[in-house]
Coordinates of C-alpha atoms in Angstrom, one line a residue:
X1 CA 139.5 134.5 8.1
X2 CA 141.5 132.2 10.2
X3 CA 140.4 130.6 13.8
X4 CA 142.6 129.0 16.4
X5 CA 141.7 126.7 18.6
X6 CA 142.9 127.0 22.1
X7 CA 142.5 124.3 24.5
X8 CA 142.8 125.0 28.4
X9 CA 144.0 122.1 31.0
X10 CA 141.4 120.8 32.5
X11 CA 142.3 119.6 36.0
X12 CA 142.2 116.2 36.9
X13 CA 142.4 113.2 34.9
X14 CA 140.4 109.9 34.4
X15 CA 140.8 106.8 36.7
X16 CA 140.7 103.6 34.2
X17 CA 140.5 101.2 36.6
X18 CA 137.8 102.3 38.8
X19 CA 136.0 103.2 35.7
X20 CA 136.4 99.9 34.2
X21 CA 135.1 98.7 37.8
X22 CA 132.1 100.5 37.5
X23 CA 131.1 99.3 34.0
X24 CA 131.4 96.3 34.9
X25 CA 129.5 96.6 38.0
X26 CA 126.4 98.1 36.2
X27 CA 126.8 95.5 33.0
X28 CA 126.5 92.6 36.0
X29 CA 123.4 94.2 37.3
X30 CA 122.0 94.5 34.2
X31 CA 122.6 90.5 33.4
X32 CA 121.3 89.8 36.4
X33 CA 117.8 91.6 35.8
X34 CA 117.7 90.0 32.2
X35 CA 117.9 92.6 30.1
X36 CA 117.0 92.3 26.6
X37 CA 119.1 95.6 24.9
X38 CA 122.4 93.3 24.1
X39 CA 125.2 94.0 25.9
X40 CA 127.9 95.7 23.2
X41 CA 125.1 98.3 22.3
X42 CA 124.4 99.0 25.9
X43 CA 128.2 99.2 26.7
X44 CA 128.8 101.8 23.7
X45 CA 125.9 104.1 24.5
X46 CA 127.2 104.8 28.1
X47 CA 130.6 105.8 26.8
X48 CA 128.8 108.7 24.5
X49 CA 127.2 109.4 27.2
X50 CA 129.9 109.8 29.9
X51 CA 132.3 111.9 27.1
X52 CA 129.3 114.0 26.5
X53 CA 129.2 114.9 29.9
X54 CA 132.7 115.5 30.0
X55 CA 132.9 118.1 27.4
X56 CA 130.1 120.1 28.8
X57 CA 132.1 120.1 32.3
X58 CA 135.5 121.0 30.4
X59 CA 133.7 123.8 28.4
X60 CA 135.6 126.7 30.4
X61 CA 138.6 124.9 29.2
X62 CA 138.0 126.2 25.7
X63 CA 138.2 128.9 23.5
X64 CA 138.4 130.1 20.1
X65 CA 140.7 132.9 18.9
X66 CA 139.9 134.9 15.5
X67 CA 142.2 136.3 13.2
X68 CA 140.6 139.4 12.3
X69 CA 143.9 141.5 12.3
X70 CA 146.3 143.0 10.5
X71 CA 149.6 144.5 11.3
X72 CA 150.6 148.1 9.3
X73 CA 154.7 149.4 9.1
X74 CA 155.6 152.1 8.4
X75 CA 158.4 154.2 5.9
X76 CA 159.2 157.4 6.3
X77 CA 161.0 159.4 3.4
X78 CA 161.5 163.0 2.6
X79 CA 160.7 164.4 -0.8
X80 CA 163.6 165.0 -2.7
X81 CA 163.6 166.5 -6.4
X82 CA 167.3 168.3 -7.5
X83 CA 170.1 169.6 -5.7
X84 CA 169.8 173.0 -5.3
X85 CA 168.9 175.4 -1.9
X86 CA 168.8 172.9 0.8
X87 CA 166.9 173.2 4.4
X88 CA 166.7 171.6 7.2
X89 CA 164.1 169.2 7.1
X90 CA 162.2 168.6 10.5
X91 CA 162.1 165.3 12.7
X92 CA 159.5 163.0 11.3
X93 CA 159.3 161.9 15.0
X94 CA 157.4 164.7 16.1
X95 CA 155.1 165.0 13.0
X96 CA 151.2 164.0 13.6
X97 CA 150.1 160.9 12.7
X98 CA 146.6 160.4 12.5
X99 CA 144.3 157.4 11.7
X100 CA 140.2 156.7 10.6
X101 CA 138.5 154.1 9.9
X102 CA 136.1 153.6 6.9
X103 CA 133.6 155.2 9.0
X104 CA 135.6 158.1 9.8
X105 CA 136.3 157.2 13.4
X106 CA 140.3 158.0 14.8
X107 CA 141.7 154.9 15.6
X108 CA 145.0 156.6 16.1
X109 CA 146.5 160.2 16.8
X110 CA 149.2 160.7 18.4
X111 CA 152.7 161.5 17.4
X112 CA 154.3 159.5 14.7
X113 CA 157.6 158.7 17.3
X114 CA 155.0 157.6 19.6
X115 CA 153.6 155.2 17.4
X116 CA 153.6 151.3 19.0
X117 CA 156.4 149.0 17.3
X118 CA 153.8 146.6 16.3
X119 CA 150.7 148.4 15.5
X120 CA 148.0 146.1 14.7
X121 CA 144.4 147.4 13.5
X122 CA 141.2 145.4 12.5
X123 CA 141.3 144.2 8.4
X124 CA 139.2 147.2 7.0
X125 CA 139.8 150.6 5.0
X126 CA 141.8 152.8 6.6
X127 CA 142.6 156.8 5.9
X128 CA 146.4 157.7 7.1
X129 CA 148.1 161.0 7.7
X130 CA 151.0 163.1 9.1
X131 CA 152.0 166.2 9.5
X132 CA 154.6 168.1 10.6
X133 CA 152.7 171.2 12.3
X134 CA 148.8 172.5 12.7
X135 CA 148.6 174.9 10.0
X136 CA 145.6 177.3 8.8
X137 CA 146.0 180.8 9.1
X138 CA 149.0 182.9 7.7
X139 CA 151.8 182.8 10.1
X140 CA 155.6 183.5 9.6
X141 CA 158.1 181.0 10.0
X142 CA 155.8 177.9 9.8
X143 CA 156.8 175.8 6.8
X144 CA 154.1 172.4 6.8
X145 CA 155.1 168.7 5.5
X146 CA 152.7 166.1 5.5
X147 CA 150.9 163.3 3.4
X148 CA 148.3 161.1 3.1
X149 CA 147.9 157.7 2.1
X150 CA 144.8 155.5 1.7
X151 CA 145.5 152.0 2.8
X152 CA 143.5 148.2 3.0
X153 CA 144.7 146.0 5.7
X154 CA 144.1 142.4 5.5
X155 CA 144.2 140.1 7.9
X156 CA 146.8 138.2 9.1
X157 CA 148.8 140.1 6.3
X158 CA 151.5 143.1 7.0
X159 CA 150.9 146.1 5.3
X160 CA 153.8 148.6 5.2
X161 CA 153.0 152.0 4.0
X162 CA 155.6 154.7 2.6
X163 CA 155.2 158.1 3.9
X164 CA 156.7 160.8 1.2
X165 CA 156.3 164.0 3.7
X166 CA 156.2 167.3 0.9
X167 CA 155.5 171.0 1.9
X168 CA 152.0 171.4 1.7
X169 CA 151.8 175.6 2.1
X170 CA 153.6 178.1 0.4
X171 CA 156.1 181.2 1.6
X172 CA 155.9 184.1 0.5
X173 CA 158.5 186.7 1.2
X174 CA 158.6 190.6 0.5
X175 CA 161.8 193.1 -0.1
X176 CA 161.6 196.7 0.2
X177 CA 164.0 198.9 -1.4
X178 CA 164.8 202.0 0.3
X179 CA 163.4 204.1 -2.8
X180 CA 160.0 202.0 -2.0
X181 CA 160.3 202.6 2.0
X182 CA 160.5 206.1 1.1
X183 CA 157.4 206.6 -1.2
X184 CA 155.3 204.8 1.2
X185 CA 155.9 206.0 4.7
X186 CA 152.7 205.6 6.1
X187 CA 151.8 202.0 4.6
X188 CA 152.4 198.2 5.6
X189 CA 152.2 195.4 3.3
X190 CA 149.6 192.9 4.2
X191 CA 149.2 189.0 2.8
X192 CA 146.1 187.0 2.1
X193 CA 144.7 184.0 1.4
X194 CA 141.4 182.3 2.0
X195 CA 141.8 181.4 5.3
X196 CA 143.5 185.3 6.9
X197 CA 145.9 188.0 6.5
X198 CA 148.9 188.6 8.0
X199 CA 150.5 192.2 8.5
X200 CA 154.3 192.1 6.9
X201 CA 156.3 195.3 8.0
X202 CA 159.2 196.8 5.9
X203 CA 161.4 195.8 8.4
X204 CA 160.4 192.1 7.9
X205 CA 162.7 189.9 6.3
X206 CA 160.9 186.2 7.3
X207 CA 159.1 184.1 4.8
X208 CA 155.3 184.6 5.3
X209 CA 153.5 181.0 4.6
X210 CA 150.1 180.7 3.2
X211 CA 147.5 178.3 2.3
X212 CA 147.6 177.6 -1.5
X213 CA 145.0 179.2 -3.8
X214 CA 144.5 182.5 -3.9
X215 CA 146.8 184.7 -2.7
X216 CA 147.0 188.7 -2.4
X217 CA 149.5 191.5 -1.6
X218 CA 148.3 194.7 -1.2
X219 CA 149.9 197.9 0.6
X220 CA 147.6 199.1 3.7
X221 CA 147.3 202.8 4.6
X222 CA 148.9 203.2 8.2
X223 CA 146.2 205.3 10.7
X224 CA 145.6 208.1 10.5
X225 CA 143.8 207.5 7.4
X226 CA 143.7 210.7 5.6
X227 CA 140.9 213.2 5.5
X228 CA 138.6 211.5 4.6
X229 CA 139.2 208.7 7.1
X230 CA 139.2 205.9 4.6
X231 CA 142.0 203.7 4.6
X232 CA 143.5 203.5 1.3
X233 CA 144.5 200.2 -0.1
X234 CA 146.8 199.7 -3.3
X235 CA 147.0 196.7 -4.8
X236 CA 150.4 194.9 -5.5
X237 CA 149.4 190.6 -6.5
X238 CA 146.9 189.1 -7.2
X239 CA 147.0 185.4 -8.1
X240 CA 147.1 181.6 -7.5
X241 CA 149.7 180.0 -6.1
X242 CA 150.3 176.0 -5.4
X243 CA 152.1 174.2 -3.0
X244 CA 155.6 174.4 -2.8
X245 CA 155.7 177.3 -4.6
X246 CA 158.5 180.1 -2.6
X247 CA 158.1 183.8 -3.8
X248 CA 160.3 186.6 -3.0
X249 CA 158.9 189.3 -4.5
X250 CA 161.5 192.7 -4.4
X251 CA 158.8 196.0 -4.0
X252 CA 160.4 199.3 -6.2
X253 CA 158.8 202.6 -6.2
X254 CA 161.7 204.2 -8.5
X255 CA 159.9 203.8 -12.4
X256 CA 163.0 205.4 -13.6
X257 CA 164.7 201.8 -11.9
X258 CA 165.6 200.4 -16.1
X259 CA 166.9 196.9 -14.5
X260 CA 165.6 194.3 -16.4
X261 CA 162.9 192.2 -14.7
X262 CA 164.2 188.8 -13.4
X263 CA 161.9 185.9 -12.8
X264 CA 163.0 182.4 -12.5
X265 CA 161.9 178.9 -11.0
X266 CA 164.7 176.9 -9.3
X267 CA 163.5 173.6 -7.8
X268 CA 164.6 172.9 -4.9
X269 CA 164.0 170.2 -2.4
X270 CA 161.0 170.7 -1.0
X271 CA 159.6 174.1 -2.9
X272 CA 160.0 175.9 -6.3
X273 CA 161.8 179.2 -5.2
X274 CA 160.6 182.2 -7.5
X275 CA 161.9 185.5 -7.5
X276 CA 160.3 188.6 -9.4
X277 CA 160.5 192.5 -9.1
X278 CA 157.7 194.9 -9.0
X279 CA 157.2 198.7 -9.2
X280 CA 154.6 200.2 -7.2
X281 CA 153.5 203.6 -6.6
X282 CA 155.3 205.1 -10.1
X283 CA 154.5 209.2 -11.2
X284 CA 152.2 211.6 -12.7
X285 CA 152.7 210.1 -16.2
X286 CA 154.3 213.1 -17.8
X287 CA 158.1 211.1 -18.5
X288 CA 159.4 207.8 -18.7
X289 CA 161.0 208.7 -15.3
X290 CA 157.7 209.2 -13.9
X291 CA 155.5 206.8 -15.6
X292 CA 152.4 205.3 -14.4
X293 CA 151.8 201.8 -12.8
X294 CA 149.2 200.0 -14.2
X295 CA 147.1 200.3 -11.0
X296 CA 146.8 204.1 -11.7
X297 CA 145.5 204.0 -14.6
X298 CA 141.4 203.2 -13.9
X299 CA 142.0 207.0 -12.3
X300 CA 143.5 208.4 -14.9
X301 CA 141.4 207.2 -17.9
X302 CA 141.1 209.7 -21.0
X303 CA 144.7 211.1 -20.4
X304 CA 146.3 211.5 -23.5
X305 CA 150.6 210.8 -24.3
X306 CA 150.9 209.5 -20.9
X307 CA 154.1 206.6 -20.0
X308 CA 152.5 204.0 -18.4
X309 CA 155.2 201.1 -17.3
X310 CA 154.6 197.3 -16.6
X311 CA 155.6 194.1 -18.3
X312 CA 154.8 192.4 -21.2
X313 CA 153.0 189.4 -19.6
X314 CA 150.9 187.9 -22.8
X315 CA 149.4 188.6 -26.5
X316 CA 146.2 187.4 -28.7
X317 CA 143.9 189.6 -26.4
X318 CA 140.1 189.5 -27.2
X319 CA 136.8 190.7 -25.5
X320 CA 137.9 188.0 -23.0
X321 CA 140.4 186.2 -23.3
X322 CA 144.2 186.8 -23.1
X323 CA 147.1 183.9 -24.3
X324 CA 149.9 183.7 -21.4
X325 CA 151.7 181.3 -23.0
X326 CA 153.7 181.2 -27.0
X327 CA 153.3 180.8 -29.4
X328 CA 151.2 184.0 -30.3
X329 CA 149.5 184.7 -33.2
X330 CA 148.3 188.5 -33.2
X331 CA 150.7 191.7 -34.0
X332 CA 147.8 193.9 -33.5
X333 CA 148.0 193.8 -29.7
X334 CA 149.6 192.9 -26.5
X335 CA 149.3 192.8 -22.2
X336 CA 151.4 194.0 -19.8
X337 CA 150.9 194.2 -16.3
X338 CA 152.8 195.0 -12.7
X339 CA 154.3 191.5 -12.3
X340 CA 155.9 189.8 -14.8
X341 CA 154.0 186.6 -14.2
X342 CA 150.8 187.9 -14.0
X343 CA 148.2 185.1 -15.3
X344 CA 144.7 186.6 -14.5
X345 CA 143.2 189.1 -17.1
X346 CA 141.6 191.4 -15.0
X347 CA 144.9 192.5 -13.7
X348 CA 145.8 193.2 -16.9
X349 CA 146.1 196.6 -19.2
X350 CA 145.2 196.1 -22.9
X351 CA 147.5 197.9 -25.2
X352 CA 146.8 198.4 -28.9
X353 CA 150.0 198.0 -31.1
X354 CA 149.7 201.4 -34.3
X355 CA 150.9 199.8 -37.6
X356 CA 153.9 201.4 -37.0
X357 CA 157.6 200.8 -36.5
X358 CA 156.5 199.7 -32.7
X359 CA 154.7 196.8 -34.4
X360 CA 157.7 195.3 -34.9
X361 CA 159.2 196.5 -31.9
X362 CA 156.6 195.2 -29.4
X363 CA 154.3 192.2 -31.3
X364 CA 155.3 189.0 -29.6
X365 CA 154.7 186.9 -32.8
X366 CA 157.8 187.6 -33.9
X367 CA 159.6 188.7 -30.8
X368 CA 158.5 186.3 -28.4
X369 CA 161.2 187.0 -26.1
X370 CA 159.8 190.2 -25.2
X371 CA 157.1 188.3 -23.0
X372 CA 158.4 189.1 -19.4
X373 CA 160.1 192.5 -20.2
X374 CA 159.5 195.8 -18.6
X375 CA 158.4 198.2 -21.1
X376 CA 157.7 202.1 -21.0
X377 CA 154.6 202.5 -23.5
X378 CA 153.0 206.3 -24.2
X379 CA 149.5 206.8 -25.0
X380 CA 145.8 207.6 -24.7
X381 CA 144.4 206.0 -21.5
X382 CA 140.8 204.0 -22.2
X383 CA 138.1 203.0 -20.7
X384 CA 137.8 199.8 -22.4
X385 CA 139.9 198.2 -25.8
X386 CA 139.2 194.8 -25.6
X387 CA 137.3 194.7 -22.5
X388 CA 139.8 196.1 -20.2
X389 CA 141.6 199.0 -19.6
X390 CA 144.3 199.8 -22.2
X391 CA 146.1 202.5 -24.1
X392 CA 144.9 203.3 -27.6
X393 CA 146.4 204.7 -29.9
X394 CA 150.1 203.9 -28.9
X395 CA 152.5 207.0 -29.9
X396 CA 155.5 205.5 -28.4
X397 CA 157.6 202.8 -26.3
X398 CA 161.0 201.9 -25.1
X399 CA 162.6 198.9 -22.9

């Protein structure tokens, strides 16, 4: 810590002569009595005195400044990963920059164009922020950037912080086919996270952003809800999702539809853009053309040579576990599920592979690039093999 010393003028100056005078008036009368304190000590001890005097008069004159301040700059820069879909990326100027103190107190919020050109704060810890929008509940449309940076400012010194502004929510956007319109007349799809849901219409075509975490689509009976006046609710996702993450996910209601499933991750510069396809709604079972969805089949259970349809999403099930990810060890049995990147077990359906031809059709040891396909499997619909819902024994299956 650094002081400066600031001296005021003081008004008025010092006569010599008169002062000079006077000493040597008051030295006389001192002779002249006979005093016995010598004359150079006596002389000396009136100067103190007078200077003393003089300081305490000039006091107001005086001040000390402390250097207890620190100055912070700032660098604003956009997060930028590969060249691929590019948006527009919003003024920094109008993001919210927000400042505590070790103690948690705001020292600064206001918007980041706003900011002074010199900000200067005390030396201490200090928590910094921005963001481009307010964001907590599911809204369309509302794409949020922001960072935060833990900083020490010392004094006298500059600190310059950079600012790397990512997405921090994710979008979510949902395609209905005219097949899926169809089948459903009387449903919406709704979104969900922790925080909300948000309704999304067939008719919508925005991306929906959410918090990440948990995140849910499920199809939402319409009023009037049926005779027994309980709305009916049929799950689509279920899963986490990060930040960054962008999912279009294209709703089918056709199970004869034999396109391939297509699921990829593109980086882009702000989010990783995923696409998948998923079949909702499916048949009676009876045919491939009319198989059931996974989701059906906790109704259906004890049904025997039923198609059931979903993708082959992982292997090396056991009473609880299942591997996502190769390599996989286990021709005995495999899991599909209604989206092809399904990664939480109890969305899964537990199918038992017959020491058959199949085996070697449908194990993923050695056909690991079946993991992702959409399959047609027929068989006997259980209650349990492996501690979920599966089909056992297997009698058939075709991609």
């Amino acid at each position: 810590m650094k002081g400066k010393l600031l001296l005021g003028k003081k008004e008025g100056s010092l006569n010599e002569e008169p002062f000079l005078k006077g000493f040597t008036g008051t030295l006389s009368s001192f002779s002249s009595f006979g005093a016995r304190i010598p004359l150079l000590t006596l002389f000396f001890g009136i100067i103190v005195i007078a200077l003393y005097s003089f300081f305490l008069s000039s006091c107001r004159g005086l001040t000390f400044e402390e250097e207890n301040t620190g100055e912070i700059r700032f660098v604003f820069n956009r997060k930028v990963d590969t060249k691929s879909v590019v948006r527009e990326f919003p003024d920094s100027n109008k993001f919210m920059l927000t400042i505590k103190n070790s103690s948690g107190t705001v020292v600064y919020n206001d918007l980041y164009g706003n900011r002074p050109a010199k900000m200067e704060l005390n030396a201490g810890s200090y928590e910094i922020s921005v963001v481009s929008r307010v964001f907590t509940r599911p809204e369309f449309d509302a794409p949020c950037y922001g960072d935060n940076k833990t900083v020490i400012v010392k004094a006298g010194e500059v600190c310059v912080i950079s600012l790397t502004a990512v997405q921090t929510n994710l979008g979510v956007r949902i395609t209905f086919t005219a097949d899926f319109i169809k089948k459903f007349p009387g449903y919406t799809a709704e979104l969900a996270d922790t925080a909300g849901k948000l309704t999304y219409p067939f008719t919508e075509t925005r991306f929906a952003y959410l918090n990440p975490g948990p995140v849910t689509l499920n199809l939402i009976e319409l009023p009037p809800y049926g005779e027994d006046a309980v709305q009916d609710t049929i799950p689509v996702i279920s899963r986490e999702m990060s930040q960054k993450d962008m999912l279009t996910v294209n709703l089918h209601a056709n199970p004869s539809d034999t396109s391939s499933a297509t699921s990829g991750v593109i980086i882009d510069t702000t989010a990783r853009w995923l696409f998948e396809q998923i079949v909702v709604g499916a048949g009676d079972g009876k045919s491939m053309a009319t198989a059931f969805n996974t989701g059906q089949l906790s109704s259906n259970i004890g049904a025997k040579g039923v198609w059931v349809t979903g993708y082959i999403v992982g292997g090396d099930l056991t009473s609880t576990a299942i591997s996502f990810t190769p390599p996989f060890t286990k021709e005995t049995n495999l899991a599909i599920a209604s989206s092809a990147s399904e990664t939480i077990r109890s969305n899964c359906i537990s199918i038992c592979i017959p020491n058959t031809d199949l085996r070697g059709v449908l194990n993923l040891c050695t056909n690991p690039g079946n993991l992702g396909k959409r399959v047609y499997i027929q068989g006997t619909v259980v209650a349990s093999y492996l501690g979920l819902i599966g089909l056992n024994p297997v009698t058939d299956a075709r991609f």
